[in-house]
Amino acid sequence: MSKEEGGSAVKSPGAEPTLGTDPFEDTLRRLREAFHSGCTRPAAFRAEQLQALGRFLQENKQLLHDALAQDLHKSAFDSDISELIICQNEINLALKNLQAWMKDTPASTNLFTKLDSAFVRKEPFGLVLIIAPWNLPMNLSLVPLVGALAAGNCVVLKPSEISQGTEKVLAEVLPRYLDQSCFAVVLGGPEETGQLLKHKFDYIFFTGSPRVGKIVMTAAAKHLTPVTLELGGKNPCYVDDDCDPQIVANRVAWFRYFNAGQTCVAPDYLLCSPEMQERLLPALQSAITRFYGDDPQSSPNLGRIINQKQFQRLRALLGCGRMAIGGQSDECDRYIAPTVLVDVQETEPVMQEEIFGPILPIMNVQGMDEAIEFINRREKPLALYAFSNSSQVVNQMLERTSSGSFGGNDGFIYMTLPSLPLGGVGHSGMGRYHGKFTFDTFSHHRACLLCPAGLEELNNIRYPPYSHSMQELVRWALGSHSCTLL
């Protein structure tokens, strides 16, 4: 995610909150007491909360469309395909599979535990905190929430104060649908979020920038609280010479300029040969005109930059390299045209920070090996893309690089699949979610072994003193050959 993109530009937490002066104290106490009462553990309660979350989406569709249009100039269609439908699909999947996800998972045994019951139980962590960003404010708030509720946790949701329209709906409308003894929305900017992080949570799920992710992780470390950090980075996109340039341009342009480029898994820059660049540029211009018309600013399918701060940051990046396509901007409308930059140097700002806007720089490489070397000397990205008619080239890019996710000959359409996890690696984050992965993220996987209270004669083999023959028998019994696999 971009520089200050995280749920809030969090201030580093200071001293522990003082009793009586902390605005979150009563809320957190209420939620923790509710969790300890056990009310969130039954499957029926979890299903009720998920069904209520679904009603929130269905009964407030126009309100949500209006909020997303206010925040990001999203059309109703864009809001549906990138936010609301994905959230509803996650709810439906969780409701359909909740019993199976909650069910104990049997574990294999050995000769010492042959008569015992070994299994893994998925337990809720307790009180969890979700800090959401502004770029997909409904999706990135509710998809983690689905898994947290399905896993039986009590949840504090901190939406971004930057996406004000969506924040208002989440704060004022969503709590009417969920059990308020187990769920709360808290508001505020960097200072309030920093104060919130002074408290002990049982799990923290943060989506945002690496800079803010470090603050969150530092705060969590004081309480040894586990975290998922969904961060970002500069996502490379390699275009091989053996490609149809128009097909590549269509796919890259749609994924780069969707949501005005404010998407953490969007291709951040292209790597290609000078020859492919010459073929790509007219194809990219053709795709942009086809998608957004001769005047992209009037297109209902092109979003706007979230606020003036981000607009000014992005407009400064337009000075990097040479403008090949686009470059127009309108400060009053927070509009930046779909832009392609060429002759870009690696040391320029546009190649040093995640762009998070409708700007696509092209860097030249001589071939796949040079592209891989370029990618591997930088931080591991959240996503990586490769386009080629050769499956060998695509597979080489997959085998010889590392990223949170990988797309061969397409963009981030995999985000629509709850069967695939979303998560970073290294600088782009830790942990994963979507579908069952979210349920597992918000569940403690508890190792359990239940053995008979009697039958002590069978256990005598374990106890000292050990004869030579008994030692050999114990070694044999513990050997891998004695395991009963499932």
XYZ file of C-alpha atoms in Angstrom:
486
model
C 0.000 0.000 0.000
C 1.066 3.564 -0.468
C 3.064 5.797 1.838
C 0.339 6.863 4.245
C -2.270 4.455 2.953
C -2.688 2.284 6.050
C -5.923 2.321 8.019
C -4.591 5.396 9.745
C -1.238 7.098 9.623
C -0.692 5.671 13.081
C 1.363 7.520 15.673
C 3.685 5.359 17.705
C 2.022 4.393 20.990
C 3.530 5.982 24.073
C 2.901 5.083 27.693
C 0.095 2.802 28.800
C -3.336 4.503 28.930
C -4.294 6.062 32.220
C -7.487 4.804 33.819
C -10.362 7.215 33.443
C -8.833 9.125 30.530
C -8.945 6.428 27.872
C -11.902 6.576 25.419
C -11.559 2.890 24.511
C -11.359 1.400 28.009
C -15.063 0.717 28.588
C -15.635 -0.652 25.095
C -12.733 -3.073 25.276
C -13.725 -4.236 28.755
C -17.277 -4.903 27.564
C -16.085 -6.926 24.578
C -13.584 -8.932 26.587
C -16.208 -9.778 29.200
C -18.535 -10.920 26.421
C -15.861 -13.199 25.011
C -15.105 -14.724 28.393
C -18.807 -15.457 28.837
C -18.524 -17.884 25.919
C -21.389 -16.354 23.949
C -19.427 -16.142 20.686
C -18.361 -19.790 20.610
C -21.552 -21.612 19.466
C -21.896 -22.100 15.711
C -25.444 -20.748 15.853
C -24.269 -17.385 17.236
C -21.532 -17.096 14.630
C -23.996 -17.871 11.840
C -26.418 -15.238 13.173
C -23.698 -12.596 13.028
C -22.712 -13.571 9.500
C -26.322 -13.502 8.347
C -26.735 -10.068 9.923
C -23.624 -8.876 8.100
C -25.191 -10.068 4.864
C -28.388 -8.129 5.629
C -26.285 -5.019 6.228
C -24.922 -5.309 2.691
C -28.269 -6.094 1.098
C -30.359 -3.496 2.908
C -27.871 -0.632 2.546
C -26.648 -1.143 -1.006
C -27.522 2.355 -2.198
C -26.048 3.924 0.917
C -22.820 2.015 0.348
C -22.738 2.965 -3.330
C -23.141 6.610 -2.381
C -20.369 6.427 0.230
C -17.920 4.795 -2.180
C -18.797 7.328 -4.882
C -18.161 10.133 -2.403
C -14.818 8.726 -1.277
C -13.317 7.401 -4.513
C -15.701 8.442 -7.332
C -16.596 4.775 -7.807
C -19.437 3.816 -10.102
C -22.080 1.488 -8.690
C -20.732 -1.285 -10.926
C -17.133 -0.814 -9.748
C -18.337 -0.779 -6.144
C -20.182 -4.037 -6.691
C -17.375 -5.955 -8.382
C -14.533 -4.749 -6.165
C -16.277 -4.466 -2.810
C -19.847 -5.596 -2.201
C -20.045 -8.824 -4.221
C -16.701 -10.013 -2.853
C -17.879 -9.357 0.716
C -21.164 -11.163 0.108
C -19.345 -14.124 -1.442
C -17.135 -14.384 1.638
C -20.204 -14.381 3.891
C -21.941 -17.047 1.797
C -18.838 -19.248 1.780
C -18.418 -18.951 5.559
C -22.071 -19.767 6.223
C -21.951 -22.773 3.900
C -18.785 -24.203 5.446
C -18.910 -22.976 9.042
C -19.644 -26.360 10.613
C -16.889 -28.048 8.604
C -14.359 -25.313 9.408
C -15.135 -25.518 13.131
C -14.951 -29.300 13.248
C -11.978 -30.849 15.049
C -9.329 -32.135 12.645
C -8.132 -35.657 13.515
C -4.366 -36.108 13.848
C -2.229 -39.185 13.294
C -0.984 -41.210 16.291
C 1.908 -43.538 17.088
C 2.164 -46.761 19.085
C 2.321 -44.853 22.380
C -0.943 -43.039 21.614
C -2.782 -45.735 19.669
C -5.725 -45.770 22.061
C -5.839 -41.987 22.438
C -7.772 -39.364 20.524
C -5.495 -36.811 18.809
C -7.000 -33.781 17.081
C -6.637 -30.088 16.360
C -9.338 -27.768 17.678
C -9.863 -24.351 16.104
C -10.491 -21.893 18.899
C -11.171 -18.149 18.712
C -8.280 -15.963 19.848
C -10.529 -13.636 21.851
C -10.610 -9.870 21.320
C -9.220 -8.976 17.903
C -8.505 -5.647 16.242
C -8.959 -4.991 12.514
C -7.374 -1.791 11.171
C -8.630 -1.138 7.650
C -7.370 1.171 4.872
C -9.138 3.661 2.617
C -8.491 2.343 -0.890
C -11.029 -0.518 -0.845
C -12.676 0.593 2.385
C -15.618 -1.813 2.447
C -13.829 -4.875 1.072
C -10.773 -4.532 3.304
C -12.915 -3.931 6.396
C -15.541 -6.633 5.936
C -13.585 -9.527 4.421
C -11.348 -9.818 7.516
C -14.427 -9.237 9.682
C -16.191 -12.234 8.121
C -13.364 -14.551 9.139
C -13.022 -13.028 12.597
C -16.746 -13.494 13.321
C -16.823 -16.970 11.789
C -13.934 -17.959 14.064
C -15.897 -16.818 17.141
C -13.980 -13.701 18.144
C -15.108 -10.394 19.554
C -14.044 -7.673 17.136
C -12.972 -4.043 17.218
C -13.046 -2.544 13.731
C -11.052 0.627 13.059
C -11.988 1.945 9.586
C -9.846 4.568 7.910
C -10.732 8.153 8.717
C -9.540 9.103 5.222
C -12.470 7.419 3.425
C -14.972 9.507 5.342
C -18.168 8.413 3.621
C -17.523 4.727 4.164
C -16.267 5.320 7.704
C -19.564 7.025 8.557
C -21.653 4.102 7.275
C -19.501 1.524 9.067
C -19.662 3.480 12.322
C -23.343 4.458 12.310
C -25.120 1.651 10.449
C -23.134 -1.584 10.754
C -23.337 -1.814 14.588
C -27.145 -1.895 14.349
C -26.878 -5.292 12.673
C -24.285 -7.014 14.877
C -24.346 -7.918 18.556
C -22.864 -4.820 20.184
C -21.694 -6.752 23.207
C -19.253 -8.514 20.879
C -18.536 -5.944 18.166
C -17.558 -2.290 18.094
C -16.409 0.306 15.585
C -13.916 2.856 16.878
C -13.040 6.093 15.121
C -10.160 8.521 15.032
C -6.969 9.507 13.294
C -3.318 8.701 13.931
C -3.319 9.838 17.558
C -6.411 7.820 18.495
C -5.160 4.744 16.660
C -1.850 5.008 18.476
C -3.717 5.141 21.785
C -5.840 2.142 20.765
C -2.675 0.137 20.072
C -1.494 0.612 23.645
C -4.160 -1.879 24.689
C -3.690 -5.618 24.705
C -5.507 -7.469 21.942
C -5.407 -11.183 21.262
C -4.855 -10.666 17.538
C -4.277 -7.636 15.291
C -5.056 -7.609 11.583
C -3.632 -4.564 9.794
C -3.843 -3.520 6.156
C -1.663 -0.587 5.167
C 1.831 0.610 4.392
C 5.067 -1.056 5.534
C 5.943 2.085 7.511
C 2.763 1.951 9.565
C 2.942 -1.845 9.694
C 6.197 -1.531 11.639
C 4.454 0.727 14.177
C 1.619 -1.773 14.564
C 4.029 -4.680 14.951
C 6.075 -2.799 17.535
C 2.944 -2.066 19.562
C 1.811 -5.696 19.286
C 5.223 -6.954 20.412
C 4.804 -5.234 23.789
C 1.937 -7.645 24.512
C 3.293 -10.558 22.421
C 0.173 -10.217 20.287
C 0.211 -12.115 16.976
C -0.387 -10.053 13.848
C -1.317 -10.288 10.208
C 0.213 -7.446 8.212
C -1.240 -6.955 4.735
C 1.201 -4.446 3.318
C 2.299 -3.669 -0.214
C 5.270 -2.729 -2.306
C 6.213 -2.235 -5.910
C 4.626 -5.049 -7.913
C 6.673 -5.879 -11.025
C 5.137 -6.886 -14.344
C 7.438 -8.530 -16.869
C 6.387 -8.483 -20.538
C 8.268 -10.915 -22.736
C 9.024 -10.158 -26.389
C 6.913 -13.182 -27.330
C 3.546 -11.549 -26.596
C 0.567 -10.029 -28.340
C 1.052 -6.378 -27.262
C -2.643 -5.511 -27.476
C -3.699 -8.394 -25.253
C -1.041 -7.418 -22.713
C -2.040 -3.744 -22.928
C -5.723 -4.529 -22.377
C -5.036 -6.570 -19.267
C -2.333 -4.346 -17.801
C -4.285 -1.127 -18.384
C -7.430 -2.442 -16.754
C -5.628 -3.677 -13.660
C -3.299 -0.651 -13.398
C -5.992 2.035 -13.718
C -8.810 0.274 -11.862
C -9.766 2.304 -8.786
C -7.493 5.051 -10.183
C -4.531 2.778 -9.499
C -5.195 2.772 -5.753
C -4.968 -1.003 -5.397
C -2.214 -2.763 -3.496
C -1.978 -5.676 -5.969
C -1.915 -3.526 -9.138
C 1.120 -3.815 -11.449
C 3.347 -0.963 -10.282
C 5.841 -0.932 -13.157
C 6.583 -2.789 -16.387
C 9.835 -4.498 -17.320
C 10.295 -5.114 -21.031
C 12.760 -4.742 -23.877
C 12.982 -1.450 -25.803
C 11.481 -3.267 -28.804
C 8.461 -4.465 -26.817
C 8.063 -0.968 -25.341
C 7.655 0.460 -28.827
C 4.951 -2.109 -29.572
C 3.254 -1.651 -26.209
C 2.870 2.124 -26.180
C 0.341 2.401 -29.033
C -1.453 -0.653 -27.658
C -1.691 0.942 -24.204
C -2.990 4.186 -25.738
C -5.580 2.175 -27.653
C -6.678 0.313 -24.513
C -6.950 3.507 -22.449
C -9.050 5.205 -25.135
C -11.238 2.134 -25.506
C -11.818 1.864 -21.748
C -12.165 5.521 -20.797
C -12.831 7.414 -24.033
C -11.070 10.394 -25.552
C -11.702 12.357 -22.333
C -10.991 9.962 -19.447
C -11.932 12.631 -16.906
C -15.565 12.335 -17.993
C -15.579 8.530 -17.864
C -17.789 7.001 -15.146
C -15.343 4.103 -14.963
C -12.300 6.054 -13.800
C -12.027 6.860 -10.102
C -10.433 9.812 -8.329
C -7.522 10.195 -5.953
C -8.710 9.890 -2.362
C -7.564 13.320 -1.092
C -5.369 16.332 -1.793
C -2.371 14.921 0.054
C -2.262 11.837 -2.161
C -3.019 13.936 -5.253
C -0.036 16.221 -4.617
C 2.230 13.243 -3.964
C 1.202 11.611 -7.237
C 1.401 14.782 -9.298
C 5.018 15.179 -8.176
C 5.767 11.714 -9.611
C 4.634 12.853 -13.051
C 7.943 14.668 -13.348
C 9.880 11.402 -13.460
C 11.138 10.045 -16.762
C 9.343 11.135 -19.925
C 5.595 11.317 -20.425
C 4.518 8.883 -23.151
C 0.766 8.761 -22.466
C -1.518 10.938 -20.340
C -0.108 13.159 -17.618
C -3.061 15.556 -17.384
C -4.329 16.457 -13.911
C -7.058 18.545 -12.283
C -6.467 19.473 -8.654
C -10.060 20.572 -8.000
C -11.367 17.203 -9.211
C -8.478 15.183 -7.722
C -8.099 13.749 -11.228
C -4.949 12.308 -12.742
C -5.205 10.852 -16.233
C -4.091 7.290 -16.970
C -0.381 7.864 -17.496
C 2.566 5.918 -18.886
C 6.153 7.048 -18.212
C 9.217 5.934 -20.174
C 12.960 6.615 -19.897
C 12.590 6.176 -16.138
C 15.673 5.736 -13.956
C 15.689 3.261 -11.093
C 16.816 5.996 -8.699
C 13.853 8.286 -9.435
C 11.044 8.606 -6.834
C 8.518 6.817 -9.049
C 10.690 3.681 -8.766
C 11.496 4.105 -5.078
C 7.998 4.173 -3.575
C 4.751 2.363 -4.218
C 2.904 4.578 -6.670
C -0.684 3.838 -5.644
C -2.153 5.885 -8.473
C -2.858 5.810 -12.240
C 0.804 6.093 -13.272
C 2.679 3.262 -15.002
C 6.465 3.557 -15.488
C 8.253 1.312 -17.973
C 11.795 0.145 -17.270
C 13.831 -1.460 -20.039
C 15.589 -4.809 -19.652
C 17.203 -7.006 -22.284
C 15.377 -10.180 -21.358
C 13.963 -12.452 -18.687
C 17.239 -13.018 -16.832
C 17.859 -9.295 -16.409
C 14.238 -8.795 -15.298
C 14.579 -11.517 -12.664
C 17.846 -10.027 -11.412
C 16.180 -6.590 -11.172
C 13.216 -8.000 -9.232
C 15.302 -10.099 -6.862
C 17.548 -7.273 -5.718
C 14.513 -5.323 -4.486
C 12.109 -6.016 -1.613
C 9.721 -8.924 -2.140
C 6.478 -7.570 -3.632
C 2.888 -8.347 -2.730
C 2.228 -9.432 -6.318
C 4.236 -10.246 -9.430
C 3.014 -10.618 -13.008
C 4.528 -12.129 -16.145
C 3.210 -12.077 -19.706
C 4.501 -14.408 -22.392
C 3.238 -16.833 -25.019
C 5.902 -19.192 -23.684
C 4.827 -21.183 -20.651
C 8.516 -21.803 -19.977
C 9.119 -18.063 -19.517
C 6.116 -17.708 -17.196
C 7.226 -20.731 -15.172
C 10.795 -19.413 -14.929
C 9.479 -16.128 -13.528
C 7.439 -18.098 -11.009
C 10.288 -20.439 -10.034
C 13.081 -17.871 -9.736
C 11.314 -15.063 -7.849
C 9.332 -14.634 -4.638
C 6.144 -12.618 -4.065
C 2.929 -12.754 -2.103
C 0.999 -13.812 -5.197
C 1.756 -14.459 -8.856
C -0.235 -13.905 -12.020
C 0.749 -15.440 -15.335
C -0.750 -13.652 -18.372
C -3.311 -11.838 -16.260
C -3.635 -9.339 -13.445
C -5.241 -9.609 -10.034
C -8.383 -11.475 -11.108
C -7.271 -14.094 -8.572
C -8.562 -11.686 -5.917
C -12.062 -12.902 -6.786
C -11.160 -16.458 -5.711
C -11.627 -17.150 -1.989
C -9.871 -20.458 -2.629
C -6.574 -18.556 -2.995
C -4.931 -16.711 -0.093
C -3.922 -13.066 -0.207
C -0.823 -12.178 1.745
C 2.647 -10.766 1.433
C 6.129 -12.042 2.115
C 8.989 -10.140 3.697
C 8.530 -6.391 3.246
C 5.077 -6.877 1.713
C 3.624 -8.436 4.845
C 2.977 -11.596 6.803
C -0.018 -13.852 7.160
C -2.811 -14.547 4.696
C -6.566 -14.372 4.352
C -9.618 -14.834 2.071
C -12.097 -17.682 2.424
C -11.069 -20.397 4.858
C -7.640 -18.782 5.162
C -9.287 -15.897 7.055
C -11.050 -18.292 9.409
C -7.736 -20.039 10.077
C -5.948 -16.721 10.593
C -8.372 -15.730 13.348
C -8.333 -19.206 14.959
C -5.870 -20.664 17.429
C -5.093 -24.204 16.294
C -4.992 -26.042 19.598
C -3.243 -29.418 19.758
C -5.325 -31.876 21.815
C -4.712 -35.418 23.028
C -7.320 -37.263 25.097
C -6.231 -40.545 26.632
C -8.082 -43.087 28.796
C -7.955 -42.505 32.535
C -7.157 -46.188 33.097
C -5.137 -48.833 31.224
C -2.048 -47.861 33.199
C -0.400 -51.236 32.559
C 0.047 -50.192 28.936
C 1.994 -47.115 30.030
C 4.577 -48.922 32.113
C 6.845 -49.150 29.081
C 7.395 -45.353 29.323
C 8.558 -45.270 32.916
C 12.121 -45.755 34.221
C 14.187 -47.648 35.017
C 14.784 -48.941 31.460
C 16.422 -52.261 30.639
C 18.370 -52.523 27.418
C 15.529 -54.374 25.717
C 13.014 -51.814 27.012
C 15.116 -48.970 25.590
C 15.137 -50.657 22.188
C 11.369 -51.183 22.374
C 10.731 -47.512 23.210
C 13.006 -46.362 20.381
C 11.148 -48.639 17.978
C 7.740 -47.492 19.236
C 8.660 -43.838 18.695
C 10.024 -44.435 15.204
C 8.305 -42.923 12.217
C 7.244 -46.380 11.028
C 4.900 -46.583 14.020
C 2.807 -43.524 13.036
C -0.756 -44.043 11.932
C -1.384 -41.639 9.086
C -4.803 -40.256 8.271
